[in-house]
Amino acid sequence: MTRVAKYHVVLVGVAVLLLLLSLVRVVTGYDDITSSGTFAAALLLAVPIGLAGLGGLWAERAGVVNIGLEGMMVLGTWFAGWAGYQWGAVAALVAGLLGGALGGLLHAIATVTFGVDHIISGVAINLLGPGVTRFLSEVLYKEGTPAAEAGAGITTSPAITSPPPRPSLPLLSDGPDLLGRLENTHWFLLSDLAGMLRGVTHNVNLLVLLAVLLLPLTYFVLWHTSFGLRLRSAGENPWAAESLGVNVYLIKYVAVVISGAFAGLGGVFLVFVSTKYVEGQTAGRGFIGLAAMIFGNWRPGGLAGAAALFGYADGLQLRSSGAVTSFFLFGAVLLLIYLGLRVRRLLASGQPAEMVTTGARQYTAMAAAAVGMVVLFWLWLTVDQLPNEFVFITPHVLTLIVLLVASQRLRMPKADGVSYRRGEQH
């Protein structure tokens, strides 16, 4: 399939998803499914996940597994809160980047220089991050310090001074609120599109714009520059890259430090949203970001889609717990479309007998999809309200399901997680 054809498939897929969301909204009566409030919340929730996943992508494309993203995000949040209350938003941004990069540097020293197992080093970073920040809070935010007088506590920093502005994008949300008026009409598809556009363009945090720009920038650097080629070669076959004169150690160091900086930037975003550092505010987003990166097949476009999916699921359960039941109907319709495409491909092949003998796995997948469709449709008809405990864990369950489904087509870098030593090819 050519690149143009792939883009067409993606565009058609997005159009189908939009139609399905609008249809589900009309059938279920839950306007929050496509409301501007839901999509604004989804955007805020997706950005830190996407930034953490982007950090994981840089490290793993260079061959270093980075499950320490959560700890690096924690370092980013603390340093952003500490610098932000003293010197403002710009200082918070710089300090958060440096805090995350410091965690990345520690990970690089352990894995690249000393050859520590990547998983062990990542777990250590995840334990070290919260421990170090708690120690720093107890030292710098204790009673009698200027920070404590400014409102700090052991688990929180003072509010940052001069928070960043939240502009609306021109021609869409500035001036008369045309999108808001169109959203309130509740017309099929048109009001849904208006709500989505208004949610992602009205009062946008400047860090959201930066995060969105980092995705195409990462794609350009990694896939269209000589530096990116060297970095990806270090993750595919570092010994072949070494034979061509690439300094693999340096490339891995740079990639992992950038990875930590991106994770720290995700922590800065959380501080900007809450206007201060709060202990535990990352809430596992580093791990979900890692899952989004894997679901995205170690590519920026797939990562963006996965982060948007997780952010939307989280935003919807925050806005309307009842609307979460609409996922049953949405999933049933998606499985129906999947079955239709499979049957169409089967009939078009003209060789059903051959497929029975050689494609048993395909029939098993179709049978499982049919059963899943019936179960989801039955749940939508019978379940009026999910218990709060199930609503709360919806994003995490969705993470597991997506990873299980996507695991059949994933291709990680060949040398990802492999211990590299110059001249000692495995």
Coordinates of C-alpha atoms in Angstrom, one line a residue:
M1 CA 0.0 0.0 0.0
T2 CA 1.4 3.4 -1.0
R3 CA 1.9 6.2 1.4
V4 CA -1.0 8.2 -0.3
A5 CA -3.3 5.2 0.0
K6 CA -2.4 4.9 3.7
Y7 CA -3.4 8.5 4.2
H8 CA -6.7 7.9 2.5
V9 CA -7.4 5.0 4.7
V10 CA -6.6 7.0 7.8
L11 CA -8.9 9.9 6.6
V12 CA -11.7 7.4 5.8
G13 CA -11.3 5.8 9.3
V14 CA -11.4 9.2 11.0
A15 CA -14.6 10.1 9.1
V16 CA -16.2 6.8 10.1
L17 CA -15.3 7.3 13.7
L18 CA -16.9 10.8 13.7
L19 CA -20.1 9.5 12.1
L20 CA -20.2 6.7 14.7
L21 CA -19.7 9.1 17.6
S22 CA -22.5 11.3 16.3
L23 CA -24.8 8.3 15.8
V24 CA -24.1 6.9 19.3
R25 CA -24.8 10.4 20.7
V26 CA -28.2 10.6 19.0
V27 CA -29.2 7.0 19.9
T28 CA -28.1 7.1 23.6
G29 CA -29.1 10.7 24.2
Y30 CA -25.8 11.5 26.0
D31 CA -24.7 14.9 24.6
D32 CA -21.4 14.8 26.5
I33 CA -20.1 12.1 24.1
T34 CA -19.2 14.9 21.6
S35 CA -19.6 18.0 23.7
S36 CA -16.9 20.7 23.8
G37 CA -16.4 20.2 27.5
T38 CA -15.6 16.5 27.0
F39 CA -13.1 17.2 24.2
A40 CA -11.5 20.0 26.1
A41 CA -11.0 17.7 29.1
A42 CA -9.8 14.9 26.7
L43 CA -7.2 17.3 25.3
L44 CA -5.9 18.2 28.7
L45 CA -5.7 14.6 29.7
A46 CA -4.1 13.4 26.4
V47 CA -1.3 15.9 26.3
P48 CA 0.8 14.6 29.3
I49 CA 0.2 11.0 28.1
G50 CA 1.4 12.0 24.6
L51 CA 4.5 13.8 25.9
A52 CA 5.4 10.8 28.0
G53 CA 4.9 8.5 25.1
L54 CA 7.0 10.7 22.9
G55 CA 9.8 10.4 25.4
G56 CA 9.5 6.7 25.3
L57 CA 9.6 6.8 21.5
W58 CA 12.9 8.7 21.4
A59 CA 14.6 6.3 23.9
E60 CA 13.3 3.1 22.4
R61 CA 14.0 4.1 18.8
A62 CA 17.6 4.3 20.0
G63 CA 17.4 0.8 21.6
V64 CA 16.9 1.8 25.3
V65 CA 13.7 0.6 27.0
N66 CA 12.4 3.4 29.2
I67 CA 9.8 2.3 31.7
G68 CA 11.1 5.1 34.0
L69 CA 8.9 7.7 32.3
E70 CA 6.6 7.9 35.4
G71 CA 9.6 8.8 37.7
M72 CA 10.9 11.3 35.2
M73 CA 7.4 13.0 35.0
V74 CA 7.4 13.2 38.8
L75 CA 10.8 15.0 38.7
G76 CA 9.4 17.3 36.1
T77 CA 6.4 18.2 38.2
W78 CA 8.3 18.9 41.3
F79 CA 11.0 21.1 39.7
A80 CA 8.3 23.0 37.7
G81 CA 6.4 23.7 40.8
W82 CA 9.5 24.7 42.8
A83 CA 10.8 27.1 40.1
G84 CA 7.3 28.3 39.0
Y85 CA 6.3 29.9 42.3
Q86 CA 9.6 31.8 42.5
W87 CA 10.2 33.0 39.0
G88 CA 7.1 32.2 36.9
A89 CA 5.9 30.0 34.1
V90 CA 9.0 30.3 31.9
A91 CA 11.3 29.2 34.8
A92 CA 8.8 26.3 35.5
L93 CA 9.1 25.1 31.9
V94 CA 12.9 25.2 32.0
A95 CA 13.2 23.6 35.4
G96 CA 10.7 20.8 34.5
L97 CA 12.6 20.0 31.4
L98 CA 15.8 19.8 33.3
G99 CA 14.3 17.7 36.1
G100 CA 13.0 15.2 33.6
A101 CA 16.3 15.3 31.6
L102 CA 18.2 14.5 34.9
G103 CA 16.1 11.4 35.3
G104 CA 16.9 10.5 31.7
L105 CA 20.6 11.0 32.3
L106 CA 20.6 8.7 35.3
H107 CA 18.8 6.1 33.2
A108 CA 21.4 6.5 30.4
I109 CA 24.3 6.2 32.8
A110 CA 22.9 3.0 34.3
T111 CA 21.9 1.3 31.0
V112 CA 24.4 2.6 28.4
T113 CA 27.6 3.0 30.5
F114 CA 27.2 0.3 33.1
G115 CA 25.0 -2.1 31.2
V116 CA 22.3 -2.4 33.9
D117 CA 19.2 -4.2 32.8
H118 CA 16.9 -1.6 31.3
I119 CA 13.8 -2.7 33.2
I120 CA 15.6 -2.7 36.5
S121 CA 17.0 0.8 35.9
G122 CA 13.5 2.0 34.9
V123 CA 11.9 0.6 38.0
A124 CA 14.7 2.3 40.1
I125 CA 13.9 5.6 38.4
N126 CA 10.2 5.2 39.2
L127 CA 11.0 4.6 42.8
L128 CA 13.7 7.3 43.0
G129 CA 11.5 10.0 41.5
P130 CA 8.8 10.1 44.2
G131 CA 11.4 9.5 47.0
V132 CA 13.6 12.4 45.9
T133 CA 10.8 14.8 45.5
R134 CA 9.3 13.9 48.9
F135 CA 12.7 14.5 50.5
L136 CA 13.1 17.8 48.8
S137 CA 9.6 18.9 49.8
E138 CA 10.3 18.1 53.4
V139 CA 13.5 20.1 53.3
L140 CA 12.4 23.1 51.3
Y141 CA 8.6 23.3 52.2
K142 CA 8.8 22.7 55.9
E143 CA 7.3 25.2 58.4
G144 CA 9.1 28.4 58.7
T145 CA 10.5 28.5 55.2
P146 CA 9.5 31.2 52.7
A147 CA 7.7 28.5 50.6
A148 CA 5.6 27.4 53.6
E149 CA 4.6 31.0 54.2
A150 CA 3.6 31.3 50.5
G151 CA 1.2 28.3 50.9
A152 CA 3.4 25.2 50.5
G153 CA 3.0 22.0 52.4
I154 CA 4.8 18.6 52.4
T155 CA 2.8 17.4 49.5
T156 CA 2.3 20.6 47.5
S157 CA 4.1 23.7 46.3
P158 CA 2.9 27.3 46.3
A159 CA 1.0 28.3 43.2
I160 CA 3.1 29.4 40.3
T161 CA 3.3 33.1 39.6
S162 CA 2.2 34.5 36.2
P163 CA 0.7 31.4 34.8
P164 CA 0.8 31.0 31.0
P165 CA -2.0 32.6 28.9
R166 CA -4.8 30.4 27.5
P167 CA -5.6 31.9 24.1
S168 CA -8.3 30.7 21.7
L169 CA -7.2 29.9 18.1
P170 CA -8.2 32.6 15.6
L171 CA -11.1 32.2 13.2
L172 CA -12.5 29.3 15.3
S173 CA -13.1 30.4 18.9
D174 CA -12.2 34.0 19.0
G175 CA -15.0 36.6 18.6
P176 CA -18.6 35.5 18.4
D177 CA -19.0 32.0 19.7
L178 CA -20.4 30.5 16.5
L179 CA -19.2 27.0 17.3
G180 CA -20.9 27.1 20.7
R181 CA -24.2 28.2 19.1
L182 CA -24.0 25.4 16.5
E183 CA -23.1 22.9 19.2
N184 CA -26.2 23.8 21.1
T185 CA -28.5 23.0 18.1
H186 CA -27.8 19.3 18.7
W187 CA -28.0 18.6 14.9
F188 CA -26.7 15.3 13.7
L189 CA -23.0 15.5 12.9
L190 CA -22.8 19.3 12.5
S191 CA -23.3 20.1 16.2
D192 CA -20.9 17.2 17.0
L193 CA -18.2 18.6 14.8
A194 CA -18.7 22.1 16.2
G195 CA -18.4 20.7 19.8
M196 CA -15.2 18.8 18.9
L197 CA -13.6 21.9 17.3
R198 CA -14.7 24.2 20.1
G199 CA -13.3 21.9 22.7
V200 CA -9.8 21.7 21.1
T201 CA -9.5 25.3 20.1
H202 CA -11.1 27.4 23.0
N203 CA -8.8 28.6 25.8
V204 CA -6.0 26.3 24.7
N205 CA -3.0 26.0 27.0
L206 CA 0.2 27.2 25.1
L207 CA 1.9 24.0 26.1
V208 CA -0.8 22.1 24.2
L209 CA 0.3 23.9 21.0
L210 CA 3.9 23.0 21.8
A211 CA 3.1 19.3 22.4
V212 CA 1.1 19.1 19.1
L213 CA 4.0 20.7 17.2
L214 CA 6.5 18.2 18.8
L215 CA 4.8 15.3 17.0
P216 CA 5.5 16.3 13.4
L217 CA 8.9 17.7 14.5
T218 CA 9.8 14.3 16.0
Y219 CA 8.7 12.6 12.8
F220 CA 10.8 14.9 10.7
V221 CA 13.9 14.6 12.9
L222 CA 13.8 10.8 13.2
W223 CA 12.8 9.9 9.7
H224 CA 14.1 12.7 7.5
T225 CA 17.5 13.8 8.9
S226 CA 20.9 12.1 9.1
F227 CA 20.8 12.4 12.9
G228 CA 17.5 10.5 13.0
L229 CA 18.8 7.8 10.7
R230 CA 21.8 7.3 13.1
L231 CA 19.5 7.2 16.1
R232 CA 17.2 4.6 14.6
S233 CA 20.1 2.5 13.4
A234 CA 21.3 2.4 17.0
G235 CA 18.0 0.8 17.9
E236 CA 18.0 -1.6 15.0
N237 CA 21.6 -2.8 14.8
P238 CA 24.1 -0.8 16.9
W239 CA 27.0 -2.8 15.8
A240 CA 26.3 -2.1 12.1
A241 CA 25.9 1.5 13.0
E242 CA 29.3 1.3 14.8
S243 CA 31.0 -0.1 11.7
L244 CA 29.8 2.9 9.8
G245 CA 31.4 5.3 12.2
V246 CA 28.3 6.2 14.4
N247 CA 29.1 7.0 18.0
V248 CA 26.4 4.7 19.4
Y249 CA 27.1 5.6 23.0
L250 CA 26.6 9.3 22.3
I251 CA 23.5 8.7 20.3
K252 CA 21.9 6.6 23.1
Y253 CA 22.8 9.2 25.7
V254 CA 21.3 12.0 23.7
A255 CA 18.1 10.0 23.0
V256 CA 17.5 9.0 26.6
V257 CA 18.2 12.5 27.9
I258 CA 15.7 13.9 25.4
S259 CA 13.3 11.2 26.4
G260 CA 13.5 12.3 30.0
A261 CA 13.1 15.9 29.0
F262 CA 9.8 15.1 27.1
A263 CA 8.5 13.2 30.2
G264 CA 9.4 16.2 32.3
L265 CA 7.6 18.4 29.9
G266 CA 4.5 16.3 30.5
G267 CA 5.0 17.0 34.2
V268 CA 5.2 20.7 33.5
F269 CA 1.9 20.5 31.7
L270 CA 0.2 19.0 34.8
V271 CA 1.7 21.8 37.0
F272 CA 0.4 24.4 34.5
V273 CA -3.1 22.9 34.6
S274 CA -3.3 22.7 38.4
T275 CA -1.1 25.9 38.8
K276 CA 1.1 24.1 41.4
Y277 CA 2.9 20.8 42.2
V278 CA 0.9 18.2 44.0
E279 CA 2.3 14.9 45.1
G280 CA 1.0 12.1 43.1
Q281 CA -0.5 14.2 40.3
T282 CA 1.1 12.1 37.6
A283 CA -1.3 9.3 38.5
G284 CA 0.3 6.7 36.3
R285 CA 0.3 8.7 33.2
G286 CA 3.9 7.8 32.5
F287 CA 2.9 4.1 32.2
I288 CA -0.1 4.9 30.1
G289 CA 2.1 7.0 27.8
L290 CA 4.4 4.0 27.4
A291 CA 1.4 1.9 26.5
A292 CA 0.3 4.6 24.0
M293 CA 3.8 4.5 22.4
I294 CA 3.6 0.7 22.0
F295 CA 0.1 0.8 20.6
G296 CA 1.3 3.5 18.2
N297 CA 3.9 1.0 16.9
W298 CA 6.8 3.2 18.0
R299 CA 5.7 6.0 15.5
P300 CA 4.5 9.5 16.3
G301 CA 1.2 9.3 14.4
G302 CA 0.1 6.1 16.1
L303 CA 1.2 7.5 19.5
A304 CA -1.0 10.6 18.9
G305 CA -4.0 8.5 18.1
A306 CA -3.5 6.3 21.2
A307 CA -3.0 9.3 23.5
A308 CA -6.2 10.8 22.1
L309 CA -8.1 7.6 22.7
F310 CA -7.0 7.3 26.3
G311 CA -7.5 11.0 26.9
Y312 CA -11.1 10.8 25.5
A313 CA -12.0 7.8 27.7
D314 CA -10.7 9.6 30.8
G315 CA -12.4 12.8 29.9
L316 CA -15.7 11.2 29.2
Q317 CA -15.8 9.4 32.6
L318 CA -15.0 12.6 34.3
R319 CA -17.7 14.6 32.5
S320 CA -20.5 12.0 32.6
S321 CA -20.2 8.6 34.3
G322 CA -23.5 7.5 32.6
A323 CA -22.1 8.2 29.2
V324 CA -19.4 5.6 29.7
T325 CA -22.1 2.9 29.0
S326 CA -22.2 4.3 25.4
F327 CA -18.8 2.6 24.9
F328 CA -20.7 -0.7 24.8
L329 CA -22.8 0.4 21.8
F330 CA -19.7 2.1 20.2
G331 CA -17.7 -1.1 20.5
A332 CA -20.5 -3.3 19.2
V333 CA -20.8 -1.1 16.1
L334 CA -17.0 -1.2 15.5
L335 CA -17.0 -5.0 15.8
L336 CA -19.9 -5.1 13.3
I337 CA -17.9 -3.1 10.8
Y338 CA -14.9 -5.3 11.4
L339 CA -17.0 -8.4 10.7
G340 CA -18.4 -6.8 7.5
L341 CA -14.9 -6.0 6.2
R342 CA -13.7 -9.6 7.0
V343 CA -16.7 -11.2 5.3
R344 CA -16.3 -8.9 2.3
R345 CA -12.6 -9.9 2.0
L346 CA -13.5 -13.6 2.3
L347 CA -16.1 -13.4 -0.5
A348 CA -13.8 -11.3 -2.7
S349 CA -11.0 -13.9 -2.4
G350 CA -13.1 -16.6 -4.2
Q351 CA -11.1 -19.3 -2.3
P352 CA -13.2 -20.1 0.8
A353 CA -12.0 -23.7 1.0
E354 CA -8.3 -22.7 0.9
M355 CA -9.0 -20.1 3.6
V356 CA -10.6 -22.8 5.8
T357 CA -7.4 -24.8 5.8
T358 CA -4.9 -22.0 5.9
G359 CA -6.7 -19.2 7.7
A360 CA -8.2 -20.9 10.8
R361 CA -6.9 -18.0 12.8
Q362 CA -8.9 -15.6 10.7
Y363 CA -12.1 -17.5 11.4
T364 CA -11.3 -17.7 15.1
A365 CA -10.9 -13.9 15.1
M366 CA -14.2 -13.4 13.3
A367 CA -16.0 -15.7 15.8
A368 CA -14.5 -13.9 18.7
A369 CA -15.5 -10.5 17.2
A370 CA -19.1 -11.8 16.7
V371 CA -19.4 -13.0 20.3
G372 CA -17.9 -9.7 21.5
M373 CA -20.4 -7.7 19.4
V374 CA -23.3 -9.6 20.9
V375 CA -22.1 -9.3 24.4
L376 CA -21.4 -5.5 24.1
F377 CA -24.8 -4.9 22.5
W378 CA -26.5 -6.9 25.3
L379 CA -24.6 -4.9 28.0
W380 CA -25.7 -1.7 26.4
L381 CA -29.3 -2.8 26.4
T382 CA -29.3 -4.0 30.0
V383 CA -26.8 -1.8 31.9
D384 CA -28.1 1.6 32.8
Q385 CA -25.4 2.8 35.1
L386 CA -21.9 1.4 35.8
P387 CA -20.7 1.3 39.4
N388 CA -18.3 4.2 40.1
E389 CA -15.4 1.8 40.6
F390 CA -15.7 0.5 37.1
V391 CA -16.2 4.0 35.6
F392 CA -13.0 5.1 37.3
I393 CA -10.8 2.3 35.9
T394 CA -12.3 2.7 32.3
P395 CA -9.1 4.3 30.9
H396 CA -6.9 1.6 32.4
V397 CA -9.1 -1.2 31.1
L398 CA -9.2 0.4 27.7
T399 CA -5.3 0.5 27.8
L400 CA -5.1 -3.2 28.4
I401 CA -7.7 -4.1 25.7
V402 CA -6.0 -1.9 23.1
L403 CA -2.6 -3.4 23.8
L404 CA -4.1 -6.9 23.6
V405 CA -5.7 -6.1 20.2
A406 CA -2.7 -4.2 18.8
S407 CA -0.1 -6.8 19.9
Q408 CA -0.6 -8.8 16.8
R409 CA 0.8 -6.2 14.4
L410 CA 3.5 -4.5 16.5
R411 CA 7.2 -4.3 15.4
M412 CA 9.5 -2.9 18.0
P413 CA 13.1 -1.9 17.1
K414 CA 15.2 -5.0 16.8
A415 CA 17.8 -4.0 19.3
D416 CA 15.4 -2.4 21.8
G417 CA 16.5 -3.4 25.3
V418 CA 19.7 -5.1 24.1
S419 CA 22.8 -4.4 26.1
Y420 CA 25.4 -2.8 23.7
R421 CA 29.1 -3.0 24.1
R422 CA 31.4 -1.6 21.4
G423 CA 33.0 -4.4 19.4
E424 CA 31.1 -7.2 21.1
Q425 CA 28.3 -8.1 18.7
H426 CA 25.8 -10.6 19.9

